[in-house]
mmCIF file of C-alpha atoms in Angstrom:
data_model
loop_
_atom_site.group_PDB
_atom_site.id
_atom_site.type_symbol
_atom_site.label_atom_id
_atom_site.label_comp_id
_atom_site.label_asym_id
_atom_site.label_seq_id
_atom_site.Cartn_x
_atom_site.Cartn_y
_atom_site.Cartn_z
ATOM 1 C CA MET A 282 -30.869 25.853 21.992
ATOM 2 C CA ASP A 283 -27.860 28.154 22.345
ATOM 3 C CA LYS A 284 -25.146 27.676 19.743
ATOM 4 C CA ILE A 285 -21.366 28.047 20.064
ATOM 5 C CA ASP A 286 -19.448 29.514 17.129
ATOM 6 C CA PHE A 287 -16.884 26.743 16.538
ATOM 7 C CA LYS A 288 -14.331 27.559 13.825
ATOM 8 C CA GLY A 289 -11.278 25.976 12.284
ATOM 9 C CA SER A 290 -12.366 22.336 12.005
ATOM 10 C CA VAL A 291 -14.559 20.119 9.880
ATOM 11 C CA VAL A 292 -17.094 18.859 12.414
ATOM 12 C CA LEU A 293 -18.978 16.544 10.052
ATOM 13 C CA ASN A 294 -19.480 13.411 12.158
ATOM 14 C CA PRO A 295 -19.986 10.479 12.298
ATOM 15 C CA VAL A 296 -18.210 9.049 9.253
ATOM 16 C CA PRO A 297 -17.555 5.513 8.001
ATOM 17 C CA VAL A 298 -14.276 3.993 9.108
ATOM 18 C CA VAL A 299 -12.647 1.658 6.589
ATOM 19 C CA LEU A 300 -9.439 -0.254 5.984
ATOM 20 C CA ILE A 301 -7.761 0.576 2.680
ATOM 21 C CA THR A 302 -5.568 -2.078 1.097
ATOM 22 C CA SER A 303 -3.127 -1.345 -1.704
ATOM 23 C CA ARG A 304 -0.244 -3.015 -3.523
ATOM 24 C CA ASN A 305 2.760 -1.333 -5.107
ATOM 25 C CA LYS A 306 4.349 -2.297 -8.419
ATOM 26 C CA ALA A 307 6.832 -4.533 -6.597
ATOM 27 C CA GLY A 308 3.924 -6.580 -5.205
ATOM 28 C CA LYS A 309 4.155 -5.402 -1.604
ATOM 29 C CA ASP A 310 0.843 -4.990 0.233
ATOM 30 C CA ASN A 311 -0.147 -2.400 2.807
ATOM 31 C CA VAL A 312 -3.229 -1.497 4.828
ATOM 32 C CA PHE A 313 -4.217 1.653 6.681
ATOM 33 C CA THR A 314 -7.330 3.165 8.221
ATOM 34 C CA VAL A 315 -9.338 5.933 6.577
ATOM 35 C CA GLY A 316 -12.187 7.977 7.991
ATOM 36 C CA TRP A 317 -12.515 10.503 5.169
ATOM 37 C CA THR A 318 -14.444 8.534 2.554
ATOM 38 C CA GLY A 319 -17.808 8.674 0.856
ATOM 39 C CA THR A 320 -20.036 7.845 -2.107
ATOM 40 C CA ILE A 321 -19.879 10.523 -4.801
ATOM 41 C CA CYS A 322 -21.699 9.067 -7.827
ATOM 42 C CA THR A 323 -24.189 6.336 -8.732
ATOM 43 C CA LYS A 324 -23.665 5.959 -12.486
ATOM 44 C CA PRO A 325 -20.867 5.167 -12.841
ATOM 45 C CA PRO A 326 -20.491 3.974 -9.236
ATOM 46 C CA MET A 327 -17.778 6.119 -7.654
ATOM 47 C CA LEU A 328 -16.396 6.903 -4.225
ATOM 48 C CA SER A 329 -13.631 9.019 -2.782
ATOM 49 C CA ILE A 330 -11.005 8.666 -0.085
ATOM 50 C CA SER A 331 -8.664 11.361 1.234
ATOM 51 C CA ILE A 332 -5.077 10.528 2.174
ATOM 52 C CA ARG A 333 -2.158 12.454 3.599
ATOM 53 C CA PRO A 334 0.712 12.447 1.034
ATOM 54 C CA GLU A 335 3.198 11.207 3.661
ATOM 55 C CA ARG A 336 1.339 7.918 4.122
ATOM 56 C CA LEU A 337 2.868 4.805 2.540
ATOM 57 C CA SER A 338 -0.484 3.894 1.005
ATOM 58 C CA TYR A 339 -0.484 7.227 -0.820
ATOM 59 C CA GLU A 340 2.730 6.141 -2.539
ATOM 60 C CA TYR A 341 1.370 2.677 -3.369
ATOM 61 C CA ILE A 342 -1.929 3.917 -4.765
ATOM 62 C CA CYS A 343 -0.238 6.586 -6.867
ATOM 63 C CA GLU A 344 1.945 3.851 -8.386
ATOM 64 C CA THR A 345 -0.858 1.514 -9.408
ATOM 65 C CA MET A 346 -3.991 3.725 -9.295
ATOM 66 C CA GLU A 347 -5.899 0.906 -7.561
ATOM 67 C CA PHE A 348 -7.076 0.178 -4.030
ATOM 68 C CA ILE A 349 -9.741 -1.731 -2.105
ATOM 69 C CA VAL A 350 -12.056 -0.311 0.545
ATOM 70 C CA ASN A 351 -12.639 -2.900 3.288
ATOM 71 C CA MET A 352 -15.546 -2.280 5.682
ATOM 72 C CA PRO A 353 -14.671 -3.818 9.079
ATOM 73 C CA SER A 354 -17.040 -5.206 11.694
ATOM 74 C CA SER A 355 -16.993 -4.019 15.304
ATOM 75 C CA ASN A 356 -15.044 -7.055 16.514
ATOM 76 C CA MET A 357 -12.158 -5.717 14.385
ATOM 77 C CA VAL A 358 -12.035 -2.321 16.094
ATOM 78 C CA LYS A 359 -8.626 -2.938 17.688
ATOM 79 C CA ALA A 360 -7.191 -3.811 14.282
ATOM 80 C CA VAL A 361 -8.844 -0.734 12.771
ATOM 81 C CA ASP A 362 -7.211 1.495 15.365
ATOM 82 C CA TYR A 363 -3.837 -0.251 15.062
ATOM 83 C CA CYS A 364 -3.793 0.192 11.289
ATOM 84 C CA GLY A 365 -4.560 3.866 11.755
ATOM 85 C CA VAL A 366 -1.731 4.683 14.179
ATOM 86 C CA LYS A 367 1.104 2.374 13.093
ATOM 87 C CA PRO A 368 3.170 3.472 10.053
ATOM 88 C CA GLY A 369 3.405 1.046 7.149
ATOM 89 C CA ARG A 370 7.072 1.864 6.606
ATOM 90 C CA LYS A 371 7.954 0.309 9.972
ATOM 91 C CA PHE A 372 5.280 -2.326 10.561
ATOM 92 C CA ASP A 373 3.740 -5.148 8.543
ATOM 93 C CA LYS A 374 0.216 -4.418 9.745
ATOM 94 C CA ILE A 375 -1.384 -7.167 7.670
ATOM 95 C CA LYS A 376 0.838 -9.749 9.365
ATOM 96 C CA ASP A 377 0.549 -8.128 12.790
ATOM 97 C CA MET A 378 -3.260 -8.252 12.670
ATOM 98 C CA ASN A 379 -3.294 -11.726 11.100
ATOM 99 C CA PHE A 380 -5.670 -10.649 8.339
ATOM 100 C CA THR A 381 -6.886 -13.263 5.863
ATOM 101 C CA MET A 382 -6.087 -11.826 2.450
ATOM 102 C CA LYS A 383 -7.569 -12.732 -0.935
ATOM 103 C CA ASP A 384 -6.666 -11.336 -4.334
ATOM 104 C CA GLY A 385 -9.158 -9.011 -5.971
ATOM 105 C CA GLU A 386 -10.996 -9.988 -9.140
ATOM 106 C CA ASN A 387 -10.768 -6.690 -11.042
ATOM 107 C CA VAL A 388 -7.714 -5.032 -9.489
ATOM 108 C CA ASN A 389 -4.247 -6.270 -8.593
ATOM 109 C CA VAL A 390 -4.842 -5.675 -4.899
ATOM 110 C CA ALA A 391 -5.700 -8.066 -2.060
ATOM 111 C CA TYR A 392 -8.777 -7.531 0.081
ATOM 112 C CA ILE A 393 -9.338 -8.414 3.747
ATOM 113 C CA ASP A 394 -11.613 -11.455 3.819
ATOM 114 C CA ASP A 395 -12.297 -10.887 7.528
ATOM 115 C CA CYS A 396 -14.284 -7.763 6.575
ATOM 116 C CA PRO A 397 -17.932 -8.355 5.596
ATOM 117 C CA VAL A 398 -17.693 -5.977 2.626
ATOM 118 C CA SER A 399 -14.795 -5.108 0.327
ATOM 119 C CA ILE A 400 -15.000 -2.694 -2.621
ATOM 120 C CA GLU A 401 -12.539 -2.770 -5.523
ATOM 121 C CA CYS A 402 -11.626 0.639 -6.945
ATOM 122 C CA LYS A 403 -9.694 2.181 -9.822
ATOM 123 C CA VAL A 404 -8.506 5.765 -9.395
ATOM 124 C CA LYS A 405 -9.799 8.255 -11.970
ATOM 125 C CA ASP A 406 -8.427 11.479 -10.542
ATOM 126 C CA ILE A 407 -6.372 12.864 -7.650
ATOM 127 C CA ILE A 408 -7.182 16.312 -6.307
ATOM 128 C CA LYS A 409 -4.557 18.007 -4.151
ATOM 129 C CA LEU A 410 -6.482 19.812 -1.431
ATOM 130 C CA GLY A 411 -3.988 20.576 1.354
ATOM 131 C CA SER A 412 -3.218 18.276 4.273
ATOM 132 C CA HIS A 413 -5.074 15.541 2.364
ATOM 133 C CA HIS A 414 -5.364 14.676 -1.306
ATOM 134 C CA MET A 415 -8.658 13.287 -2.581
ATOM 135 C CA PHE A 416 -8.626 10.112 -4.665
ATOM 136 C CA ILE A 417 -11.709 9.864 -6.874
ATOM 137 C CA ALA A 418 -12.245 6.257 -7.900
ATOM 138 C CA GLU A 419 -14.668 4.118 -9.864
ATOM 139 C CA VAL A 420 -16.024 0.990 -8.182
ATOM 140 C CA VAL A 421 -15.229 -1.998 -10.397
ATOM 141 C CA GLY A 422 -16.337 -4.840 -8.119
ATOM 142 C CA SER A 423 -17.369 -5.808 -4.604
ATOM 143 C CA HIS A 424 -17.137 -8.789 -2.268
ATOM 144 C CA ILE A 425 -20.013 -9.113 0.212
ATOM 145 C CA ASN A 426 -20.656 -11.820 2.796
ATOM 146 C CA SER A 427 -23.551 -13.958 1.580
ATOM 147 C CA ASN A 428 -25.350 -13.802 4.943
ATOM 148 C CA LEU A 429 -25.873 -10.055 4.409
ATOM 149 C CA ILE A 430 -27.904 -10.539 1.218
ATOM 150 C CA ASP A 431 -31.554 -11.659 1.379
ATOM 151 C CA ASP A 432 -33.531 -13.647 -1.206
ATOM 152 C CA ASN A 433 -34.544 -10.430 -2.965
ATOM 153 C CA GLY A 434 -30.941 -9.333 -3.386
ATOM 154 C CA LYS A 435 -31.114 -6.579 -0.774
ATOM 155 C CA ILE A 436 -27.922 -5.982 1.184
ATOM 156 C CA HIS A 437 -28.527 -5.789 4.945
ATOM 157 C CA PHE A 438 -25.557 -3.742 6.067
ATOM 158 C CA GLU A 439 -27.053 -3.619 9.568
ATOM 159 C CA LYS A 440 -26.207 -7.314 9.897
ATOM 160 C CA GLY A 441 -22.555 -6.638 9.115
ATOM 161 C CA ASN A 442 -21.858 -5.333 12.616
ATOM 162 C CA LEU A 443 -20.220 -2.271 11.050
ATOM 163 C CA ILE A 444 -18.589 0.632 12.888
ATOM 164 C CA SER A 445 -18.334 4.384 12.463
ATOM 165 C CA TYR A 446 -15.852 6.988 13.652
ATOM 166 C CA CYS A 447 -17.028 10.070 15.517
ATOM 167 C CA HIS A 448 -14.696 12.763 16.856
ATOM 168 C CA GLY A 449 -11.915 10.398 17.894
ATOM 169 C CA GLU A 450 -14.068 7.457 18.978
ATOM 170 C CA TYR A 451 -15.439 4.296 17.378
ATOM 171 C CA PHE A 452 -19.113 3.373 17.561
ATOM 172 C CA LYS A 453 -20.961 0.219 16.589
ATOM 173 C CA LEU A 454 -23.832 0.883 14.209
ATOM 174 C CA PRO A 455 -27.296 -0.114 15.507
ATOM 175 C CA GLU A 456 -29.149 -3.027 13.928
ATOM 176 C CA LYS A 457 -32.559 -1.336 14.042
ATOM 177 C CA SER A 458 -33.296 1.672 11.851
ATOM 178 C CA ILE A 459 -35.332 4.710 12.848
ATOM 179 C CA GLY A 460 -36.832 5.005 9.366
ATOM 180 C CA SER A 461 -36.312 4.091 5.723
ATOM 181 C CA PHE A 462 -35.979 6.220 2.611
ATOM 182 C CA GLY A 463 -39.335 7.782 1.747
ATOM 183 C CA PHE A 464 -41.100 6.786 4.979
ATOM 184 C CA SER A 465 -42.070 10.400 5.716
ATOM 185 C CA VAL A 466 -44.425 10.492 2.738
ATOM 186 C CA ARG A 467 -45.204 6.804 2.276
ATOM 187 C CA LYS A 468 -48.336 6.824 4.473
ATOM 188 C CA ASN A 469 -49.831 9.748 2.597
ATOM 189 C CA LEU A 470 -49.175 8.046 -0.725
ATOM 190 C CA ILE A 471 -50.909 4.869 0.461
ATOM 191 C CA LEU A 472 -53.890 6.869 1.685
ATOM 192 C CA LYS A 473 -54.175 8.659 -1.632
ATOM 193 C CA LYS A 474 -54.037 5.404 -3.578
ATOM 194 C CA LEU A 475 -56.634 3.655 -1.400
ATOM 195 C CA ILE A 476 -58.994 6.343 -0.197
ATOM 196 C CA LEU A 477 -59.094 8.817 -3.087
ATOM 197 C CA PRO A 478 -60.487 6.288 -5.584
ATOM 198 C CA LEU A 479 -63.199 5.357 -3.052
ATOM 199 C CA LEU A 480 -64.183 8.984 -2.561
ATOM 200 C CA LEU A 481 -64.255 9.641 -6.261
ATOM 201 C CA GLY A 482 -66.414 6.569 -6.734
ATOM 202 C CA LYS A 483 -69.012 7.888 -4.283
ATOM 203 C CA MET A 484 -69.018 11.284 -5.958
ATOM 204 C CA ILE A 485 -69.732 9.894 -9.427
#
């Protein structure tokens, strides 16, 4: 396939799209949409979000060093878009979108109960990169809808009706996977465990 040399932009897509809630020292809440986020460490559990310094949430999070990542479902896509384009200094987006808010357990920030998953975070470092500054945060707690967790404790994110962002558009994530971690070698491992002992037994 022919390739086009495309410069000057980060073309890593798709990415998760999340709603970030924060609260300033005066107790005022705000929410805005973030596409630049990701898991960066397992132990301790850590993630990052990148924010433009001119955003109101940047100011709030710098004040308290806490925030909550709320993962919206596809039926919330209009609210996700609204919270991404409307400025928090002029609009009360939480009220406008009629979000149901609940106080966090480990941070002094409210999370959006309408979202199937909410992740409480404490900021450990802020790296000034350019147009965006990266907030590196430790996960200190999560709130997950009970219908997403099976009897074995596995979280079925595919049942959360989650959405992603890809080059200016929102997409609903599929419910069926095209593979699971390790599936490319799993069959060979099973064959080795079952067949090799039989072959060795015949050779002895």
